Short mmCIF file of C-alpha atoms and ligand atoms in Angstrom, two decimals:
data_model
loop_
_atom_site.label_atom_id
_atom_site.label_comp_id
_atom_site.label_asym_id
_atom_site.label_seq_id
_atom_site.Cartn_x
_atom_site.Cartn_y
_atom_site.Cartn_z
CA UNK A 1 0.00 0.00 0.00
CA UNK A 2 2.17 2.80 -1.20
CA UNK A 3 2.78 5.09 -4.12
CA UNK A 4 3.36 3.89 -7.68
CA UNK A 5 4.47 5.97 -10.66
CA UNK A 6 3.38 5.16 -14.20
CA UNK A 7 5.75 6.33 -16.86
CA UNK A 8 6.97 5.55 -20.38
CA UNK A 9 10.06 6.76 -22.17
CA UNK A 10 7.93 6.67 -25.32
CA UNK A 11 6.13 9.91 -24.33
CA UNK A 12 8.87 11.85 -26.19
CA UNK A 13 7.72 10.28 -29.47
CA UNK A 14 4.73 12.65 -29.64
CA UNK A 15 6.30 15.56 -31.48
CA UNK A 16 5.16 19.14 -31.99
CA UNK A 17 6.44 21.88 -34.33
CA UNK A 18 9.59 23.84 -33.37
CA UNK A 19 8.85 26.48 -30.72
CA UNK A 20 5.65 24.77 -29.54
CA UNK A 21 5.38 24.91 -25.72
CA UNK A 22 4.22 21.27 -25.40
CA UNK A 23 7.51 19.97 -26.75
CA UNK A 24 9.18 16.56 -26.45
CA UNK A 25 11.72 18.00 -23.99
CA UNK A 26 8.91 17.91 -21.42
CA UNK A 27 9.11 14.13 -21.65
CA UNK A 28 12.79 14.32 -20.68
CA UNK A 29 11.71 16.07 -17.47
CA UNK A 30 9.27 13.23 -16.79
CA UNK A 31 12.07 10.72 -17.53
CA UNK A 32 14.43 12.44 -15.08
CA UNK A 33 11.80 12.69 -12.32
CA UNK A 34 10.90 9.01 -12.80
CA UNK A 35 14.58 8.00 -12.68
CA UNK A 36 15.12 9.90 -9.45
CA UNK A 37 12.12 8.31 -7.73
CA UNK A 38 13.14 4.88 -9.00
CA UNK A 39 16.56 5.40 -7.41
CA UNK A 40 14.74 6.17 -4.13
CA UNK A 41 13.01 2.79 -4.33
CA UNK A 42 9.62 3.92 -5.65
CA UNK A 43 7.89 1.38 -7.87
CA UNK A 44 7.49 2.47 -11.50
CA UNK A 45 5.58 0.62 -14.21
CA UNK A 46 5.13 1.19 -17.94
CA UNK A 47 1.56 1.88 -19.08
CA UNK A 48 -0.63 -0.21 -21.34
CA UNK A 49 -2.50 1.51 -24.18
CA UNK A 50 -6.06 2.57 -23.39
CA UNK A 51 -8.60 0.35 -25.13
CA UNK A 52 -11.26 1.55 -27.55
CA UNK A 53 -13.93 0.65 -25.00
CA UNK A 54 -12.21 2.80 -22.34
CA UNK A 55 -11.97 5.79 -24.70
CA UNK A 56 -15.57 5.49 -25.90
CA UNK A 57 -16.87 6.12 -22.38
CA UNK A 58 -15.90 9.79 -22.82
CA UNK A 59 -15.17 10.30 -26.54
CA UNK A 60 -17.32 9.88 -29.65
CA UNK A 61 -16.51 6.92 -31.89
CA UNK A 62 -16.05 9.20 -34.90
CA UNK A 63 -13.56 11.31 -32.99
CA UNK A 64 -11.51 8.31 -31.86
CA UNK A 65 -11.45 7.11 -35.46
CA UNK A 66 -10.31 10.54 -36.68
CA UNK A 67 -7.40 10.58 -34.22
CA UNK A 68 -6.48 6.99 -35.11
CA UNK A 69 -6.30 8.05 -38.75
CA UNK A 70 -3.49 10.51 -37.94
CA UNK A 71 -1.22 7.49 -37.40
CA UNK A 72 1.86 7.73 -39.58
CA UNK A 73 1.56 11.41 -40.45
CA UNK A 74 1.84 14.90 -39.07
CA UNK A 75 -1.40 16.88 -38.85
CA UNK A 76 -2.77 20.03 -37.28
CA UNK A 77 -6.04 19.43 -35.44
CA UNK A 78 -6.71 22.92 -34.10
CA UNK A 79 -4.74 26.20 -33.95
CA UNK A 80 -2.34 24.78 -31.34
CA UNK A 81 -2.85 21.01 -31.36
CA UNK A 82 -0.69 18.86 -33.60
CA UNK A 83 0.02 15.20 -34.22
CA UNK A 84 3.20 13.52 -35.38
CA UNK A 85 3.24 9.97 -36.86
CA UNK A 86 3.32 8.36 -33.40
CA UNK A 87 0.92 10.69 -31.59
CA UNK A 88 -2.11 8.41 -31.66
CA UNK A 89 -0.13 5.57 -30.05
CA UNK A 90 1.38 7.90 -27.47
CA UNK A 91 -1.99 9.45 -26.62
CA UNK A 92 -3.34 5.92 -26.08
CA UNK A 93 -0.45 5.29 -23.70
CA UNK A 94 -1.12 8.54 -21.80
CA UNK A 95 -4.80 7.69 -21.34
CA UNK A 96 -3.85 4.08 -20.59
CA UNK A 97 -1.44 5.20 -17.89
CA UNK A 98 -4.34 6.91 -16.13
CA UNK A 99 -6.46 3.76 -16.46
CA UNK A 100 -3.59 1.73 -15.00
CA UNK A 101 -3.32 4.24 -12.15
CA UNK A 102 -7.03 3.84 -11.38
CA UNK A 103 -6.76 0.04 -11.44
CA UNK A 104 -3.87 0.07 -9.00
CA UNK A 105 -5.63 2.37 -6.57
CA UNK A 106 -9.15 0.94 -6.88
CA UNK A 107 -7.69 -2.57 -6.67
CA UNK A 108 -5.98 -1.50 -3.44
CA UNK A 109 -2.54 -2.73 -4.50
CA UNK A 110 -1.39 0.88 -4.06
CA UNK A 111 -2.72 3.82 -2.07
CA UNK A 112 -1.83 6.45 -4.67
CA UNK A 113 -0.66 6.47 -8.29
CA UNK A 114 0.97 9.25 -10.30
CA UNK A 115 0.80 9.11 -14.11
CA UNK A 116 3.76 11.03 -15.59
CA UNK A 117 2.26 11.58 -19.02
CA UNK A 118 2.16 13.74 -22.09
CA UNK A 119 0.32 14.92 -24.13
CA UNK A 120 -1.97 16.48 -21.51
CA UNK A 121 -5.70 15.84 -21.65
CA UNK A 122 -8.02 18.27 -19.87
CA UNK A 123 -8.87 20.45 -22.90
CA UNK A 124 -9.88 17.46 -25.04
CA UNK A 125 -13.64 17.48 -25.57
CA UNK A 126 -15.83 14.48 -26.32
CA UNK A 127 -15.40 15.07 -30.07
CA UNK A 128 -12.68 17.70 -30.41
CA UNK A 129 -8.92 18.01 -29.89
CA UNK A 130 -7.94 21.28 -28.24
CA UNK A 131 -5.11 23.01 -26.41
CA UNK A 132 -2.37 20.37 -27.00
CA UNK A 133 -4.76 17.61 -25.85
CA UNK A 134 -5.90 14.57 -27.87
CA UNK A 135 -7.67 12.27 -25.40
CA UNK A 136 -8.96 13.45 -22.04
CA UNK A 137 -6.74 11.34 -19.80
CA UNK A 138 -8.39 12.14 -16.46
CA UNK A 139 -11.90 11.81 -17.91
CA UNK A 140 -10.98 8.36 -19.21
CA UNK A 141 -9.65 7.59 -15.72
CA UNK A 142 -12.77 8.85 -13.93
CA UNK A 143 -15.06 6.88 -16.25
CA UNK A 144 -12.95 3.78 -15.70
CA UNK A 145 -13.20 4.20 -11.94
CA UNK A 146 -16.98 4.48 -12.21
CA UNK A 147 -17.06 1.35 -14.38
CA UNK A 148 -15.01 -0.41 -11.67
CA UNK A 149 -17.67 0.47 -9.12
CA UNK A 150 -16.56 3.80 -7.63
CA UNK A 151 -19.78 5.46 -6.48
CA UNK A 152 -18.41 9.01 -6.59
CA UNK A 153 -15.27 10.39 -8.21
CA UNK A 154 -13.87 13.87 -7.58
CA UNK A 155 -11.49 15.54 -10.04
CA UNK A 156 -9.44 18.52 -8.85
CA UNK A 157 -7.62 20.44 -11.58
CA UNK A 158 -4.97 22.98 -10.56
CA UNK A 159 -3.56 23.54 -14.06
CA UNK A 160 -3.53 27.29 -14.81
CA UNK A 161 -5.98 26.73 -17.67
CA UNK A 162 -9.58 25.70 -17.19
CA UNK A 163 -10.24 22.06 -18.09
CA UNK A 164 -13.11 22.71 -20.48
CA UNK A 165 -13.12 19.14 -21.76
CA UNK A 166 -13.34 17.54 -18.33
CA UNK A 167 -16.05 19.97 -17.26
CA UNK A 168 -18.19 19.38 -20.35
CA UNK A 169 -17.82 15.58 -20.32
CA UNK A 170 -19.19 15.36 -16.76
CA UNK A 171 -21.29 18.51 -16.38
CA UNK A 172 -24.62 16.68 -16.11
CA UNK A 173 -23.24 13.82 -13.99
CA UNK A 174 -23.74 14.14 -10.21
CA UNK A 175 -21.39 11.20 -9.59
CA UNK A 176 -18.34 13.05 -10.90
CA UNK A 177 -17.44 16.30 -9.15
CA UNK A 178 -15.14 18.62 -11.11
CA UNK A 179 -13.29 21.38 -9.24
CA UNK A 180 -10.93 23.64 -11.20
CA UNK A 181 -8.69 26.47 -10.01
CA UNK A 182 -7.50 28.52 -12.96
CA UNK A 183 -6.50 31.91 -14.29
CA UNK A 184 -9.60 33.74 -15.51
CA UNK A 185 -10.33 35.21 -17.92
CA UNK A 186 -7.85 33.21 -19.98
CA UNK A 187 -7.58 30.34 -22.44
CA UNK A 188 -9.85 28.47 -23.20
CA UNK A 189 -12.45 31.06 -22.11
CA UNK A 190 -14.62 28.71 -20.04
CA UNK A 191 -14.52 28.27 -16.26
CA UNK A 192 -16.55 31.23 -14.99
CA UNK A 193 -17.82 30.99 -11.41
CA UNK A 194 -21.40 30.76 -12.73
CA UNK A 195 -20.67 27.51 -14.59
CA UNK A 196 -21.87 25.04 -11.94
CA UNK A 197 -23.04 22.09 -14.03
CA UNK A 198 -26.41 21.33 -15.58
CA UNK A 199 -29.44 19.11 -15.06
CA UNK A 200 -28.71 16.42 -12.45
CA UNK A 201 -25.11 17.66 -12.35
CA UNK A 202 -25.95 21.14 -11.05
CA UNK A 203 -23.62 21.92 -8.16
CA UNK A 204 -21.13 19.23 -9.17
CA UNK A 205 -18.99 21.60 -11.25
CA UNK A 206 -17.09 24.04 -9.05
CA UNK A 207 -15.00 26.64 -10.84
CA UNK A 208 -12.53 28.73 -8.85
CA UNK A 209 -11.55 31.47 -11.30
CA UNK A 210 -8.59 33.55 -10.09
CA UNK A 211 -7.41 36.85 -11.48
CA UNK A 212 -4.03 36.90 -13.23
CA UNK A 213 -1.18 37.39 -10.76
CA UNK A 214 -2.57 35.15 -7.99
CA UNK A 215 0.01 34.07 -5.39
CA UNK A 216 0.41 31.13 -2.99
CA UNK A 217 -1.79 32.82 -0.35
CA UNK A 218 -4.65 33.10 -2.85
CA UNK A 219 -4.42 29.41 -3.66
CA UNK A 220 -4.19 28.50 0.03
CA UNK A 221 -7.36 30.47 0.74
CA UNK A 222 -9.17 28.86 -2.18
CA UNK A 223 -8.14 25.40 -1.01
CA UNK A 224 -9.09 25.97 2.62
CA UNK A 225 -12.40 27.81 1.98
CA UNK A 226 -13.69 26.11 -1.18
CA UNK A 227 -11.81 23.07 -2.48
CA UNK A 228 -11.31 21.10 0.73
CA UNK A 229 -14.76 21.80 2.28
CA UNK A 230 -16.57 20.83 -0.95
CA UNK A 231 -14.52 17.65 -1.29
CA UNK A 232 -15.25 16.67 2.33
CA UNK A 233 -18.98 17.12 1.80
CA UNK A 234 -18.93 15.22 -1.50
CA UNK A 235 -17.06 12.28 0.07
CA UNK A 236 -15.51 10.82 -3.08
CA UNK A 237 -14.63 7.14 -3.41
CA UNK A 238 -11.59 8.21 -5.44
CA UNK A 239 -9.83 11.56 -5.90
CA UNK A 240 -8.25 12.29 -9.28
CA UNK A 241 -5.90 15.25 -9.72
CA UNK A 242 -5.26 17.07 -12.99
CA UNK A 243 -1.77 18.16 -11.99
CA UNK A 244 -0.71 21.03 -14.21
CA UNK A 245 2.26 23.12 -13.17
CA UNK A 246 1.75 26.14 -15.43
CA UNK A 247 0.49 28.36 -12.61
CA UNK A 248 4.16 28.47 -11.56
CA UNK A 249 5.70 31.93 -11.31
CA UNK A 250 8.26 31.04 -14.00
CA UNK A 251 5.86 29.49 -16.47
CA UNK A 252 5.96 31.14 -19.92
CA UNK A 253 2.22 30.63 -20.59
CA UNK A 254 0.55 31.21 -17.22
CA UNK A 255 0.34 34.60 -15.52
CA UNK A 256 0.22 33.37 -11.92
CA UNK A 257 2.91 33.63 -9.24
CA UNK A 258 2.69 30.22 -7.55
CA UNK A 259 5.99 28.99 -6.09
CA UNK A 260 7.40 25.47 -6.25
CA UNK A 261 6.57 24.50 -2.61
CA UNK A 262 2.92 25.53 -3.09
CA UNK A 263 2.48 22.66 -5.57
CA UNK A 264 3.55 20.36 -2.75
CA UNK A 265 1.08 22.05 -0.39
CA UNK A 266 -1.81 21.70 -2.86
CA UNK A 267 -1.03 18.01 -3.29
CA UNK A 268 -0.77 17.55 0.49
CA UNK A 269 -4.18 19.19 0.99
CA UNK A 270 -5.68 16.76 -1.51
CA UNK A 271 -3.94 13.80 0.06
CA UNK A 272 -5.40 14.86 3.40
CA UNK A 273 -8.92 14.80 1.99
CA UNK A 274 -8.30 11.43 0.31
CA UNK A 275 -7.05 10.03 3.62
CA UNK A 276 -10.23 11.25 5.35
CA UNK A 277 -12.76 10.30 2.67
CA UNK A 278 -11.51 7.33 0.70
CA UNK A 279 -8.68 5.53 2.47
CA UNK A 280 -6.13 7.66 0.67
CA UNK A 281 -7.19 6.62 -2.84
CA UNK A 282 -5.69 9.28 -5.09
CA UNK A 283 -4.68 9.26 -8.77
CA UNK A 284 -2.70 12.19 -10.21
CA UNK A 285 -1.93 12.83 -13.86
CA UNK A 286 0.40 15.46 -15.29
CA UNK A 287 -1.26 18.17 -17.42
CA UNK A 288 0.59 21.42 -18.34
CA UNK A 289 3.81 23.04 -17.11
CA UNK A 290 6.05 24.63 -19.71
CA UNK A 291 9.10 25.91 -17.85
CA UNK A 292 11.18 22.76 -17.70
CA UNK A 293 12.96 23.54 -14.42
CA UNK A 294 9.76 24.65 -12.71
CA UNK A 295 7.98 21.54 -14.00
CA UNK A 296 10.72 19.25 -12.68
CA UNK A 297 10.89 20.87 -9.24
CA UNK A 298 7.13 21.27 -8.77
CA UNK A 299 6.30 17.77 -9.97
CA UNK A 300 8.94 16.45 -7.59
CA UNK A 301 7.32 18.30 -4.67
CA UNK A 302 3.92 17.01 -5.67
CA UNK A 303 5.11 13.39 -5.83
CA UNK A 304 6.95 13.82 -2.53
CA UNK A 305 3.68 14.71 -0.76
CA UNK A 306 2.14 11.42 -1.90
CA UNK A 307 5.03 9.29 -0.71
CA UNK A 308 4.80 7.15 2.42
CA UNK A 309 5.68 9.39 5.31
CA UNK A 310 5.12 12.82 3.82
CA UNK A 311 4.42 15.74 6.14
CA UNK A 312 0.95 17.36 6.17
CA UNK A 313 0.29 20.46 4.07
CA UNK A 314 2.64 23.32 4.84
CA UNK A 315 1.96 26.35 2.69
CA UNK A 316 4.75 28.79 1.92
CA UNK A 317 3.85 32.38 2.76
CA UNK A 318 4.09 34.44 -0.37
CA UNK A 319 4.80 37.73 1.38
CA UNK A 320 2.98 39.43 -1.48
CA UNK A 321 -0.25 41.26 -0.70
CA UNK A 322 -3.07 39.95 -2.86
CA UNK A 323 -6.84 39.98 -2.48
CA UNK A 324 -7.49 37.77 -5.51
CA UNK A 325 -8.33 34.70 -3.43
CA UNK A 326 -10.68 36.66 -1.17
CA UNK A 327 -12.45 38.15 -4.17
CA UNK A 328 -13.00 34.73 -5.71
CA UNK A 329 -14.22 33.17 -2.44
CA UNK A 330 -16.70 36.05 -2.02
CA UNK A 331 -17.90 35.60 -5.59
CA UNK A 332 -18.38 31.84 -5.14
CA UNK A 333 -20.19 31.83 -1.78
CA UNK A 334 -23.66 32.78 -3.05
CA UNK A 335 -23.33 30.66 -6.17
CA UNK A 336 -22.37 27.51 -4.27
CA UNK A 337 -24.59 28.07 -1.22
CA UNK A 338 -27.51 26.05 -2.63
CA UNK A 339 -25.24 23.01 -2.95
CA UNK A 340 -22.41 23.21 -0.41
CA UNK A 341 -21.76 24.64 3.04
CA UNK A 342 -18.75 26.90 2.61
ZN1 ZN B 401 -2.39 24.42 -18.75
#
């Protein structure tokens, strides 16, 4: 009952055009982080490819076929999403890694599993590639957990971008809670506080939009006042984390000022909830993070907080005055009051 990492050296085979932020060098960061944890005695396994049946729980058959047809050639799927000849196979491995992570944790062979994957997944819609993403890795994982019998699955997404795909795939489903903290307004344009889910899923989408420039203290406030209380009340059977590191202060895409230790603190907060609600069952999957050094250091901190004897959450104090977190909490209170006590 410990932590397992799921990683493949093949993730570098998904190639993007020169200058693209989601570049194969990100896979070298994942390789180096995996190698370091292996040397510390952490178990690491290679993923299997996701099956068609697993993908079709969250993607349209036509869409899966379209992506499969990119095999062997380079294509552009949207203004910033590309495939190389191997991308379909690699995207299957990324989604499959998340399925493997769920199987380990739901099968109780491991308490937590971290999928060190690329390409990322949270922008991928049911029938549309977007924002560097081909298949929605965490959505595939959540659907697999439900198919394995998980009554309720919570997804927390701290990537700097809103996970439009994940939100839309589950927005009418009360069994899958989606909580996203993200820079707003920003790409992809979704993720306003008012987006709370629809039909039976009303209240089970919780967006925490933060103004550009948010610091560690803003994130801490959002976690303590919104994210953790909602998770405790939802009582998930499994917690899945869309772990993007592009809210880092050095990230070239994001405009936030989150420091490396805060990514450890966020992960520790989530581990604490998983320990309380679901015997520690937590699956994390890498999303964005485009400064290679920041990605390496922040991912390392995040993994550290899921290892055996990790300390509880200790937030760094930013020392920068910011009221962004307070403003967001105040905005969310009346919107979430019908559904959650916060
Ligand atoms: Zn991102």
